[in-house]
Amino acid sequence: GGGGGGRFEFQSLLSSRAPGLDPTCTRLRASESPVHRRGSFPLAGAGPSQAPPAPLPEEDRMDLNPSFLGIALRSLLAIDLWLSKKLGVCAGESSSWGSMRPLMKLLEISGHGIPWLLGTLYCLSRSDSWAGREVLMNLLFALLLDLLLVALIKGLVRRRRPAHNQMDMFVTLSVDKYSFPSGHATRAALVSRFILNHLVLAIPLRVLVVLWAFILGLSRVMLGRHNVTDVAFGFFLGYTQYSIVDYCWLSPHNAPVLFLLWNQQ
Ligand SMILES: CC(C)=CCC/C(C)=C/CC/C(C)=C/CC/C(C)=C/COP(=O)(O)O
């Protein structure tokens, strides 16, 4: 509104902030906005001596000054969605790189939980040395920990997979309808760090392991399964999981029962 009434309304909103409200941002209460107040204008009787109004429920407020962190997160999210859409070049058969889709799906299977779990169990059953069994037992523990943590975070965050994803994945768990974090990216980082630390490999093979992890992560975005941030956080989580496994390293000294039980198989 124009004139003194309008100016007074503006001042009263700034100076009579309710003590319970966030002091870092000016909140405009919906019921006090000029739109809602149209009937009660001008505020001649509502002077500064009047007691501050009681805070309204959260849903009745509007942030005029979102925090720097909020703006940064929203911007990151917008860039994430835009970049992920641009990189999703194998999301469908008719996409620009649609002919590469079968290769990307082969990569997908190379990082799937089932081949890794079954492969580890098979090697454990064939291993005839204590040292080999110890490493494989820890790899099994790492893979199971990974499945558990990823399922937990996916269930908590519940971020939907990108709209351009086709849900045609090989055996999934119910939480795999969610995309944050990428289970393939966590496994890629975890398993490659594990292999690099526990297998003696020639340099070209070590490079190949790192390349596999990186390309597997990239293929998740190219297939349209994930946004870039799902994969980036997946790599971080998988890398950290290895540190947890290394810290809790199972051995015949700290987990004798586990090793004895396995030996009786
Ligand atoms: C064999 C043993 C000891 C236990 C089995 C444990 C178990 C529940 C295995 C399930 C494996 C499974 C179906 C994993 C899902 C892998 C997957 C599709 C992840 C999704 O990856 P994302 O990158 O799309 O997030």
PDB file of C-alpha atoms and ligand atoms in Angstrom:
ATOM      1  CA  GLY A   1       0.000   0.000   0.000  1.00  0.00           C
ATOM      2  CA  GLY A   2       1.160   3.545  -0.516  1.00  0.00           C
ATOM      3  CA  GLY A   3       1.513   6.385   1.987  1.00  0.00           C
ATOM      4  CA  GLY A   4       2.406   6.248   5.677  1.00  0.00           C
ATOM      5  CA  GLY A   5       0.425   3.043   6.328  1.00  0.00           C
ATOM      6  CA  GLY A   6       2.571   1.023   3.904  1.00  0.00           C
ATOM      7  CA  ARG A   7       5.860   2.346   5.344  1.00  0.00           C
ATOM      8  CA  PHE A   8       4.685   1.660   8.873  1.00  0.00           C
ATOM      9  CA  GLU A   9       3.811  -1.933   7.976  1.00  0.00           C
ATOM     10  CA  PHE A  10       7.322  -2.461   6.564  1.00  0.00           C
ATOM     11  CA  GLN A  11       9.009  -1.052   9.668  1.00  0.00           C
ATOM     12  CA  SER A  12       6.860  -3.052  12.049  1.00  0.00           C
ATOM     13  CA  LEU A  13       7.818  -6.284  10.312  1.00  0.00           C
ATOM     14  CA  LEU A  14      11.524  -5.556  10.712  1.00  0.00           C
ATOM     15  CA  SER A  15      11.539  -4.158  14.227  1.00  0.00           C
ATOM     16  CA  SER A  16       8.963  -6.255  16.045  1.00  0.00           C
ATOM     17  CA  ARG A  17      10.413  -9.635  15.183  1.00  0.00           C
ATOM     18  CA  ALA A  18       9.109 -12.265  17.571  1.00  0.00           C
ATOM     19  CA  PRO A  19      11.825 -13.441  19.973  1.00  0.00           C
ATOM     20  CA  GLY A  20      11.303 -17.088  19.003  1.00  0.00           C
ATOM     21  CA  LEU A  21      12.038 -16.483  15.334  1.00  0.00           C
ATOM     22  CA  ASP A  22      15.350 -17.032  13.528  1.00  0.00           C
ATOM     23  CA  PRO A  23      17.339 -13.790  14.008  1.00  0.00           C
ATOM     24  CA  THR A  24      19.445 -14.281  10.855  1.00  0.00           C
ATOM     25  CA  CYS A  25      16.570 -13.975   8.431  1.00  0.00           C
ATOM     26  CA  THR A  26      13.597 -11.745   8.030  1.00  0.00           C
ATOM     27  CA  ARG A  27      10.465 -13.838   7.829  1.00  0.00           C
ATOM     28  CA  LEU A  28       7.272 -12.486   6.331  1.00  0.00           C
ATOM     29  CA  ARG A  29       4.308 -14.089   7.991  1.00  0.00           C
ATOM     30  CA  ALA A  30       1.650 -14.934   5.464  1.00  0.00           C
ATOM     31  CA  SER A  31      -1.210 -13.620   7.612  1.00  0.00           C
ATOM     32  CA  GLU A  32       0.669 -10.276   8.093  1.00  0.00           C
ATOM     33  CA  SER A  33       1.516  -9.724   4.437  1.00  0.00           C
ATOM     34  CA  PRO A  34      -0.256  -6.877   2.609  1.00  0.00           C
ATOM     35  CA  VAL A  35      -2.293  -9.450   0.706  1.00  0.00           C
ATOM     36  CA  HIS A  36      -3.746 -10.932   3.904  1.00  0.00           C
ATOM     37  CA  ARG A  37      -4.013  -7.534   5.600  1.00  0.00           C
ATOM     38  CA  ARG A  38      -5.991  -5.865   2.854  1.00  0.00           C
ATOM     39  CA  GLY A  39      -9.016  -5.637   5.120  1.00  0.00           C
ATOM     40  CA  SER A  40      -7.231  -4.210   8.160  1.00  0.00           C
ATOM     41  CA  PHE A  41      -5.132  -1.471   6.450  1.00  0.00           C
ATOM     42  CA  PRO A  42      -4.000   1.147   7.606  1.00  0.00           C
ATOM     43  CA  LEU A  43      -2.365   0.019  10.878  1.00  0.00           C
ATOM     44  CA  ALA A  44      -2.918   3.252  12.757  1.00  0.00           C
ATOM     45  CA  GLY A  45      -3.690   1.439  15.998  1.00  0.00           C
ATOM     46  CA  ALA A  46      -0.908  -1.137  15.749  1.00  0.00           C
ATOM     47  CA  GLY A  47       2.014   0.850  17.178  1.00  0.00           C
ATOM     48  CA  PRO A  48       5.450  -0.362  18.333  1.00  0.00           C
ATOM     49  CA  SER A  49       4.090  -0.589  21.889  1.00  0.00           C
ATOM     50  CA  GLN A  50       1.897  -3.507  20.859  1.00  0.00           C
ATOM     51  CA  ALA A  51       3.117  -6.924  22.049  1.00  0.00           C
ATOM     52  CA  PRO A  52       4.907  -8.949  19.321  1.00  0.00           C
ATOM     53  CA  PRO A  53       2.578 -11.442  17.668  1.00  0.00           C
ATOM     54  CA  ALA A  54       2.841 -15.079  18.670  1.00  0.00           C
ATOM     55  CA  PRO A  55       4.882 -17.171  16.193  1.00  0.00           C
ATOM     56  CA  LEU A  56       2.810 -18.995  13.624  1.00  0.00           C
ATOM     57  CA  PRO A  57       3.242 -22.641  12.602  1.00  0.00           C
ATOM     58  CA  GLU A  58       6.150 -23.346  10.234  1.00  0.00           C
ATOM     59  CA  GLU A  59       3.884 -23.940   7.212  1.00  0.00           C
ATOM     60  CA  ASP A  60       2.459 -20.427   7.584  1.00  0.00           C
ATOM     61  CA  ARG A  61       5.881 -18.743   7.148  1.00  0.00           C
ATOM     62  CA  MET A  62       7.912 -17.844   4.096  1.00  0.00           C
ATOM     63  CA  ASP A  63      11.712 -17.430   4.082  1.00  0.00           C
ATOM     64  CA  LEU A  64      12.688 -14.176   2.367  1.00  0.00           C
ATOM     65  CA  ASN A  65      16.363 -14.711   3.081  1.00  0.00           C
ATOM     66  CA  PRO A  66      17.396 -18.364   2.657  1.00  0.00           C
ATOM     67  CA  SER A  67      20.841 -19.150   3.995  1.00  0.00           C
ATOM     68  CA  PHE A  68      23.955 -19.180   1.848  1.00  0.00           C
ATOM     69  CA  LEU A  69      24.150 -22.948   2.375  1.00  0.00           C
ATOM     70  CA  GLY A  70      20.588 -23.348   1.079  1.00  0.00           C
ATOM     71  CA  ILE A  71      21.365 -21.377  -2.078  1.00  0.00           C
ATOM     72  CA  ALA A  72      24.625 -23.309  -2.606  1.00  0.00           C
ATOM     73  CA  LEU A  73      22.840 -26.667  -2.219  1.00  0.00           C
ATOM     74  CA  ARG A  74      20.035 -25.683  -4.579  1.00  0.00           C
ATOM     75  CA  SER A  75      22.565 -24.526  -7.176  1.00  0.00           C
ATOM     76  CA  LEU A  76      24.573 -27.743  -6.817  1.00  0.00           C
ATOM     77  CA  LEU A  77      21.387 -29.758  -7.238  1.00  0.00           C
ATOM     78  CA  ALA A  78      20.426 -27.821 -10.381  1.00  0.00           C
ATOM     79  CA  ILE A  79      23.915 -28.345 -11.886  1.00  0.00           C
ATOM     80  CA  ASP A  80      23.759 -32.031 -10.873  1.00  0.00           C
ATOM     81  CA  LEU A  81      20.414 -32.591 -12.631  1.00  0.00           C
ATOM     82  CA  TRP A  82      21.474 -30.670 -15.737  1.00  0.00           C
ATOM     83  CA  LEU A  83      24.849 -32.450 -16.033  1.00  0.00           C
ATOM     84  CA  SER A  84      23.361 -35.892 -15.333  1.00  0.00           C
ATOM     85  CA  LYS A  85      20.762 -35.395 -18.063  1.00  0.00           C
ATOM     86  CA  LYS A  86      23.468 -34.279 -20.499  1.00  0.00           C
ATOM     87  CA  LEU A  87      25.664 -37.299 -19.643  1.00  0.00           C
ATOM     88  CA  GLY A  88      22.787 -39.787 -19.816  1.00  0.00           C
ATOM     89  CA  VAL A  89      23.609 -40.583 -23.441  1.00  0.00           C
ATOM     90  CA  CYS A  90      22.900 -44.339 -23.130  1.00  0.00           C
ATOM     91  CA  ALA A  91      19.664 -44.000 -21.160  1.00  0.00           C
ATOM     92  CA  GLY A  92      17.618 -45.597 -23.952  1.00  0.00           C
ATOM     93  CA  GLU A  93      18.097 -47.394 -27.243  1.00  0.00           C
ATOM     94  CA  SER A  94      17.135 -44.204 -29.081  1.00  0.00           C
ATOM     95  CA  SER A  95      19.548 -41.998 -27.081  1.00  0.00           C
ATOM     96  CA  SER A  96      22.530 -40.456 -28.875  1.00  0.00           C
ATOM     97  CA  TRP A  97      24.894 -43.262 -27.707  1.00  0.00           C
ATOM     98  CA  GLY A  98      22.143 -45.881 -27.459  1.00  0.00           C
ATOM     99  CA  SER A  99      24.237 -48.443 -29.358  1.00  0.00           C
ATOM    100  CA  MET A 100      26.715 -48.455 -26.417  1.00  0.00           C
ATOM    101  CA  ARG A 101      23.976 -49.552 -24.015  1.00  0.00           C
ATOM    102  CA  PRO A 102      24.778 -53.311 -24.109  1.00  0.00           C
ATOM    103  CA  LEU A 103      28.416 -52.554 -23.224  1.00  0.00           C
ATOM    104  CA  MET A 104      27.323 -50.312 -20.341  1.00  0.00           C
ATOM    105  CA  LYS A 105      25.023 -53.082 -19.087  1.00  0.00           C
ATOM    106  CA  LEU A 106      27.915 -55.532 -19.185  1.00  0.00           C
ATOM    107  CA  LEU A 107      29.879 -53.099 -17.010  1.00  0.00           C
ATOM    108  CA  GLU A 108      26.837 -52.902 -14.733  1.00  0.00           C
ATOM    109  CA  ILE A 109      26.987 -56.676 -14.156  1.00  0.00           C
ATOM    110  CA  SER A 110      30.738 -56.464 -13.466  1.00  0.00           C
ATOM    111  CA  GLY A 111      29.944 -54.255 -10.449  1.00  0.00           C
ATOM    112  CA  HIS A 112      26.772 -56.011  -9.301  1.00  0.00           C
ATOM    113  CA  GLY A 113      26.598 -57.414  -5.764  1.00  0.00           C
ATOM    114  CA  ILE A 114      25.649 -60.982  -6.731  1.00  0.00           C
ATOM    115  CA  PRO A 115      28.704 -61.909  -8.876  1.00  0.00           C
ATOM    116  CA  TRP A 116      30.995 -60.364  -6.270  1.00  0.00           C
ATOM    117  CA  LEU A 117      29.359 -62.218  -3.366  1.00  0.00           C
ATOM    118  CA  LEU A 118      29.167 -65.543  -5.210  1.00  0.00           C
ATOM    119  CA  GLY A 119      32.717 -65.149  -6.551  1.00  0.00           C
ATOM    120  CA  THR A 120      34.080 -64.463  -3.069  1.00  0.00           C
ATOM    121  CA  LEU A 121      32.193 -67.431  -1.575  1.00  0.00           C
ATOM    122  CA  TYR A 122      33.497 -69.686  -4.348  1.00  0.00           C
ATOM    123  CA  CYS A 123      37.117 -68.547  -3.854  1.00  0.00           C
ATOM    124  CA  LEU A 124      36.717 -69.017  -0.083  1.00  0.00           C
ATOM    125  CA  SER A 125      35.573 -72.593  -0.622  1.00  0.00           C
ATOM    126  CA  ARG A 126      38.583 -73.279  -2.871  1.00  0.00           C
ATOM    127  CA  SER A 127      41.192 -71.471  -0.786  1.00  0.00           C
ATOM    128  CA  ASP A 128      43.674 -73.747   0.947  1.00  0.00           C
ATOM    129  CA  SER A 129      45.796 -71.188   2.793  1.00  0.00           C
ATOM    130  CA  TRP A 130      45.061 -69.334   6.023  1.00  0.00           C
ATOM    131  CA  ALA A 131      46.266 -66.046   4.547  1.00  0.00           C
ATOM    132  CA  GLY A 132      44.015 -66.391   1.498  1.00  0.00           C
ATOM    133  CA  ARG A 133      41.030 -67.313   3.621  1.00  0.00           C
ATOM    134  CA  GLU A 134      41.615 -64.318   5.881  1.00  0.00           C
ATOM    135  CA  VAL A 135      41.655 -61.878   2.962  1.00  0.00           C
ATOM    136  CA  LEU A 136      38.553 -63.452   1.368  1.00  0.00           C
ATOM    137  CA  MET A 137      36.675 -63.505   4.667  1.00  0.00           C
ATOM    138  CA  ASN A 138      37.320 -59.773   4.980  1.00  0.00           C
ATOM    139  CA  LEU A 139      36.245 -59.180   1.378  1.00  0.00           C
ATOM    140  CA  LEU A 140      32.968 -60.976   2.161  1.00  0.00           C
ATOM    141  CA  PHE A 141      32.542 -58.844   5.279  1.00  0.00           C
ATOM    142  CA  ALA A 142      33.265 -55.696   3.204  1.00  0.00           C
ATOM    143  CA  LEU A 143      30.679 -56.633   0.535  1.00  0.00           C
ATOM    144  CA  LEU A 144      27.989 -57.340   3.128  1.00  0.00           C
ATOM    145  CA  LEU A 145      28.753 -54.136   5.040  1.00  0.00           C
ATOM    146  CA  ASP A 146      28.489 -52.241   1.756  1.00  0.00           C
ATOM    147  CA  LEU A 147      25.071 -53.755   0.932  1.00  0.00           C
ATOM    148  CA  LEU A 148      23.824 -52.893   4.410  1.00  0.00           C
ATOM    149  CA  LEU A 149      25.068 -49.285   4.473  1.00  0.00           C
ATOM    150  CA  VAL A 150      23.881 -48.508   0.943  1.00  0.00           C
ATOM    151  CA  ALA A 151      20.418 -49.975   1.672  1.00  0.00           C
ATOM    152  CA  LEU A 152      20.245 -47.953   4.898  1.00  0.00           C
ATOM    153  CA  ILE A 153      21.177 -44.658   3.240  1.00  0.00           C
ATOM    154  CA  LYS A 154      18.960 -45.278   0.201  1.00  0.00           C
ATOM    155  CA  GLY A 155      16.037 -45.983   2.537  1.00  0.00           C
ATOM    156  CA  LEU A 156      16.707 -42.825   4.569  1.00  0.00           C
ATOM    157  CA  VAL A 157      17.365 -40.394   1.697  1.00  0.00           C
ATOM    158  CA  ARG A 158      14.806 -41.847  -0.753  1.00  0.00           C
ATOM    159  CA  ARG A 159      16.040 -39.927  -3.760  1.00  0.00           C
ATOM    160  CA  ARG A 160      14.255 -41.012  -6.926  1.00  0.00           C
ATOM    161  CA  ARG A 161      16.280 -42.285  -9.867  1.00  0.00           C
ATOM    162  CA  PRO A 162      16.490 -39.846 -12.813  1.00  0.00           C
ATOM    163  CA  ALA A 163      13.298 -39.612 -14.870  1.00  0.00           C
ATOM    164  CA  HIS A 164      15.127 -40.786 -18.021  1.00  0.00           C
ATOM    165  CA  ASN A 165      16.211 -44.102 -16.378  1.00  0.00           C
ATOM    166  CA  GLN A 166      14.666 -47.360 -17.628  1.00  0.00           C
ATOM    167  CA  MET A 167      14.236 -49.683 -14.647  1.00  0.00           C
ATOM    168  CA  ASP A 168      15.582 -52.790 -16.415  1.00  0.00           C
ATOM    169  CA  MET A 169      18.346 -53.718 -13.979  1.00  0.00           C
ATOM    170  CA  PHE A 170      19.525 -57.267 -13.252  1.00  0.00           C
ATOM    171  CA  VAL A 171      18.252 -58.474  -9.798  1.00  0.00           C
ATOM    172  CA  THR A 172      17.581 -55.568  -7.443  1.00  0.00           C
ATOM    173  CA  LEU A 173      16.552 -55.122  -3.803  1.00  0.00           C
ATOM    174  CA  SER A 174      13.453 -53.063  -2.960  1.00  0.00           C
ATOM    175  CA  VAL A 175      15.558 -50.023  -1.929  1.00  0.00           C
ATOM    176  CA  ASP A 176      17.183 -50.017  -5.353  1.00  0.00           C
ATOM    177  CA  LYS A 177      14.303 -47.948  -6.678  1.00  0.00           C
ATOM    178  CA  TYR A 178      16.197 -45.117  -4.971  1.00  0.00           C
ATOM    179  CA  SER A 179      19.378 -43.691  -6.369  1.00  0.00           C
ATOM    180  CA  PHE A 180      21.430 -42.087  -3.564  1.00  0.00           C
ATOM    181  CA  PRO A 181      24.132 -43.343  -3.227  1.00  0.00           C
ATOM    182  CA  SER A 182      25.055 -45.529  -6.203  1.00  0.00           C
ATOM    183  CA  GLY A 183      25.641 -49.070  -4.936  1.00  0.00           C
ATOM    184  CA  HIS A 184      27.811 -49.814  -7.960  1.00  0.00           C
ATOM    185  CA  ALA A 185      30.006 -46.797  -7.217  1.00  0.00           C
ATOM    186  CA  THR A 186      30.446 -47.759  -3.542  1.00  0.00           C
ATOM    187  CA  ARG A 187      31.345 -51.326  -4.548  1.00  0.00           C
ATOM    188  CA  ALA A 188      33.724 -50.135  -7.258  1.00  0.00           C
ATOM    189  CA  ALA A 189      35.625 -47.889  -4.840  1.00  0.00           C
ATOM    190  CA  LEU A 190      35.574 -50.440  -2.007  1.00  0.00           C
ATOM    191  CA  VAL A 191      36.607 -53.456  -4.073  1.00  0.00           C
ATOM    192  CA  SER A 192      39.289 -51.632  -6.063  1.00  0.00           C
ATOM    193  CA  ARG A 193      40.854 -50.212  -2.893  1.00  0.00           C
ATOM    194  CA  PHE A 194      40.665 -53.679  -1.345  1.00  0.00           C
ATOM    195  CA  ILE A 195      42.338 -55.321  -4.366  1.00  0.00           C
ATOM    196  CA  LEU A 196      45.050 -52.678  -4.595  1.00  0.00           C
ATOM    197  CA  ASN A 197      45.896 -53.197  -0.917  1.00  0.00           C
ATOM    198  CA  HIS A 198      45.758 -56.984  -0.754  1.00  0.00           C
ATOM    199  CA  LEU A 199      46.778 -58.338  -4.142  1.00  0.00           C
ATOM    200  CA  VAL A 200      50.266 -58.041  -5.560  1.00  0.00           C
ATOM    201  CA  LEU A 201      49.580 -56.784  -9.077  1.00  0.00           C
ATOM    202  CA  ALA A 202      51.759 -55.400 -11.860  1.00  0.00           C
ATOM    203  CA  ILE A 203      51.365 -51.666 -12.499  1.00  0.00           C
ATOM    204  CA  PRO A 204      49.281 -52.067 -15.708  1.00  0.00           C
ATOM    205  CA  LEU A 205      46.811 -54.246 -13.816  1.00  0.00           C
ATOM    206  CA  ARG A 206      46.622 -51.723 -10.977  1.00  0.00           C
ATOM    207  CA  VAL A 207      45.834 -49.012 -13.517  1.00  0.00           C
ATOM    208  CA  LEU A 208      43.178 -51.265 -15.020  1.00  0.00           C
ATOM    209  CA  VAL A 209      41.517 -51.748 -11.624  1.00  0.00           C
ATOM    210  CA  VAL A 210      41.300 -47.977 -11.065  1.00  0.00           C
ATOM    211  CA  LEU A 211      40.037 -47.452 -14.624  1.00  0.00           C
ATOM    212  CA  TRP A 212      37.365 -50.108 -14.142  1.00  0.00           C
ATOM    213  CA  ALA A 213      36.097 -48.360 -11.006  1.00  0.00           C
ATOM    214  CA  PHE A 214      36.057 -44.966 -12.695  1.00  0.00           C
ATOM    215  CA  ILE A 215      34.342 -46.174 -15.890  1.00  0.00           C
ATOM    216  CA  LEU A 216      31.809 -48.172 -13.889  1.00  0.00           C
ATOM    217  CA  GLY A 217      30.875 -45.000 -11.986  1.00  0.00           C
ATOM    218  CA  LEU A 218      30.627 -42.983 -15.200  1.00  0.00           C
ATOM    219  CA  SER A 219      28.518 -45.702 -16.856  1.00  0.00           C
ATOM    220  CA  ARG A 220      25.905 -45.329 -14.085  1.00  0.00           C
ATOM    221  CA  VAL A 221      25.274 -41.746 -15.176  1.00  0.00           C
ATOM    222  CA  MET A 222      25.521 -42.592 -18.897  1.00  0.00           C
ATOM    223  CA  LEU A 223      22.899 -45.332 -18.467  1.00  0.00           C
ATOM    224  CA  GLY A 224      20.682 -42.768 -16.752  1.00  0.00           C
ATOM    225  CA  ARG A 225      20.599 -44.855 -13.566  1.00  0.00           C
ATOM    226  CA  HIS A 226      22.072 -42.082 -11.416  1.00  0.00           C
ATOM    227  CA  ASN A 227      22.802 -38.417 -11.032  1.00  0.00           C
ATOM    228  CA  VAL A 228      26.439 -37.346 -10.787  1.00  0.00           C
ATOM    229  CA  THR A 229      26.195 -36.657  -7.039  1.00  0.00           C
ATOM    230  CA  ASP A 230      24.914 -40.234  -6.377  1.00  0.00           C
ATOM    231  CA  VAL A 231      28.076 -41.606  -7.968  1.00  0.00           C
ATOM    232  CA  ALA A 232      30.425 -39.039  -6.393  1.00  0.00           C
ATOM    233  CA  PHE A 233      29.060 -39.788  -2.918  1.00  0.00           C
ATOM    234  CA  GLY A 234      29.129 -43.527  -3.736  1.00  0.00           C
ATOM    235  CA  PHE A 235      32.861 -43.326  -4.477  1.00  0.00           C
ATOM    236  CA  PHE A 236      33.434 -41.437  -1.239  1.00  0.00           C
ATOM    237  CA  LEU A 237      31.371 -43.926   0.776  1.00  0.00           C
ATOM    238  CA  GLY A 238      33.081 -46.976  -0.767  1.00  0.00           C
ATOM    239  CA  TYR A 239      36.512 -45.470  -0.103  1.00  0.00           C
ATOM    240  CA  THR A 240      35.540 -44.815   3.526  1.00  0.00           C
ATOM    241  CA  GLN A 241      34.055 -48.305   3.918  1.00  0.00           C
ATOM    242  CA  TYR A 242      37.428 -49.793   3.087  1.00  0.00           C
ATOM    243  CA  SER A 243      38.934 -47.800   5.985  1.00  0.00           C
ATOM    244  CA  ILE A 244      36.267 -49.292   8.282  1.00  0.00           C
ATOM    245  CA  VAL A 245      37.023 -52.830   7.050  1.00  0.00           C
ATOM    246  CA  ASP A 246      40.751 -52.256   7.467  1.00  0.00           C
ATOM    247  CA  TYR A 247      40.180 -50.967  11.006  1.00  0.00           C
ATOM    248  CA  CYS A 248      37.981 -53.953  11.977  1.00  0.00           C
ATOM    249  CA  TRP A 249      40.144 -56.461  10.039  1.00  0.00           C
ATOM    250  CA  LEU A 250      38.969 -59.992  10.910  1.00  0.00           C
ATOM    251  CA  SER A 251      41.724 -62.469  11.714  1.00  0.00           C
ATOM    252  CA  PRO A 252      42.029 -65.849  13.481  1.00  0.00           C
ATOM    253  CA  HIS A 253      43.157 -63.814  16.539  1.00  0.00           C
ATOM    254  CA  ASN A 254      40.177 -61.469  16.904  1.00  0.00           C
ATOM    255  CA  ALA A 255      37.488 -63.698  15.308  1.00  0.00           C
ATOM    256  CA  PRO A 256      38.663 -67.292  15.928  1.00  0.00           C
ATOM    257  CA  VAL A 257      35.127 -68.698  15.903  1.00  0.00           C
ATOM    258  CA  LEU A 258      34.467 -67.430  12.379  1.00  0.00           C
ATOM    259  CA  PHE A 259      37.616 -69.048  11.011  1.00  0.00           C
ATOM    260  CA  LEU A 260      37.111 -72.321  12.886  1.00  0.00           C
ATOM    261  CA  LEU A 261      33.516 -72.540  11.674  1.00  0.00           C
ATOM    262  CA  TRP A 262      34.613 -71.981   8.099  1.00  0.00           C
ATOM    263  CA  ASN A 263      37.326 -74.649   8.401  1.00  0.00           C
ATOM    264  CA  GLN A 264      34.721 -77.216   9.440  1.00  0.00           C
ATOM    265  CA  GLN A 265      32.758 -76.663   6.212  1.00  0.00           C
TER     266      GLN A 265
HETATM  267  C1  LIG B   1      25.361 -64.549  -0.641  1.00  0.00           C
HETATM  268  C2  LIG B   1      25.314 -63.900   0.701  1.00  0.00           C
HETATM  269  C3  LIG B   1      26.337 -64.260   1.688  1.00  0.00           C
HETATM  270  C4  LIG B   1      24.360 -62.998   1.022  1.00  0.00           C
HETATM  271  C5  LIG B   1      23.357 -62.449   0.106  1.00  0.00           C
HETATM  272  C6  LIG B   1      23.018 -61.072   0.584  1.00  0.00           C
HETATM  273  C7  LIG B   1      22.143 -60.318  -0.351  1.00  0.00           C
HETATM  274  C8  LIG B   1      20.870 -59.775   0.187  1.00  0.00           C
HETATM  275  C9  LIG B   1      22.491 -60.062  -1.613  1.00  0.00           C
HETATM  276  C10 LIG B   1      21.698 -59.234  -2.588  1.00  0.00           C
HETATM  277  C11 LIG B   1      22.565 -58.780  -3.693  1.00  0.00           C
HETATM  278  C12 LIG B   1      21.869 -57.775  -4.551  1.00  0.00           C
HETATM  279  C13 LIG B   1      20.584 -58.099  -5.223  1.00  0.00           C
HETATM  280  C14 LIG B   1      22.394 -56.569  -4.694  1.00  0.00           C
HETATM  281  C15 LIG B   1      21.791 -55.447  -5.483  1.00  0.00           C
HETATM  282  C16 LIG B   1      22.874 -54.764  -6.255  1.00  0.00           C
HETATM  283  C17 LIG B   1      22.298 -53.599  -6.984  1.00  0.00           C
HETATM  284  C18 LIG B   1      21.379 -53.828  -8.093  1.00  0.00           C
HETATM  285  C19 LIG B   1      22.610 -52.355  -6.563  1.00  0.00           C
HETATM  286  C20 LIG B   1      22.097 -51.112  -7.176  1.00  0.00           C
HETATM  287  O1  LIG B   1      23.183 -50.382  -7.642  1.00  0.00           O
HETATM  288  P1  LIG B   1      23.003 -48.867  -8.058  1.00  0.00           P
HETATM  289  O2  LIG B   1      24.361 -48.440  -8.555  1.00  0.00           O
HETATM  290  O3  LIG B   1      21.989 -48.801  -9.140  1.00  0.00           O
HETATM  291  O4  LIG B   1      22.601 -48.131  -6.828  1.00  0.00           O
END
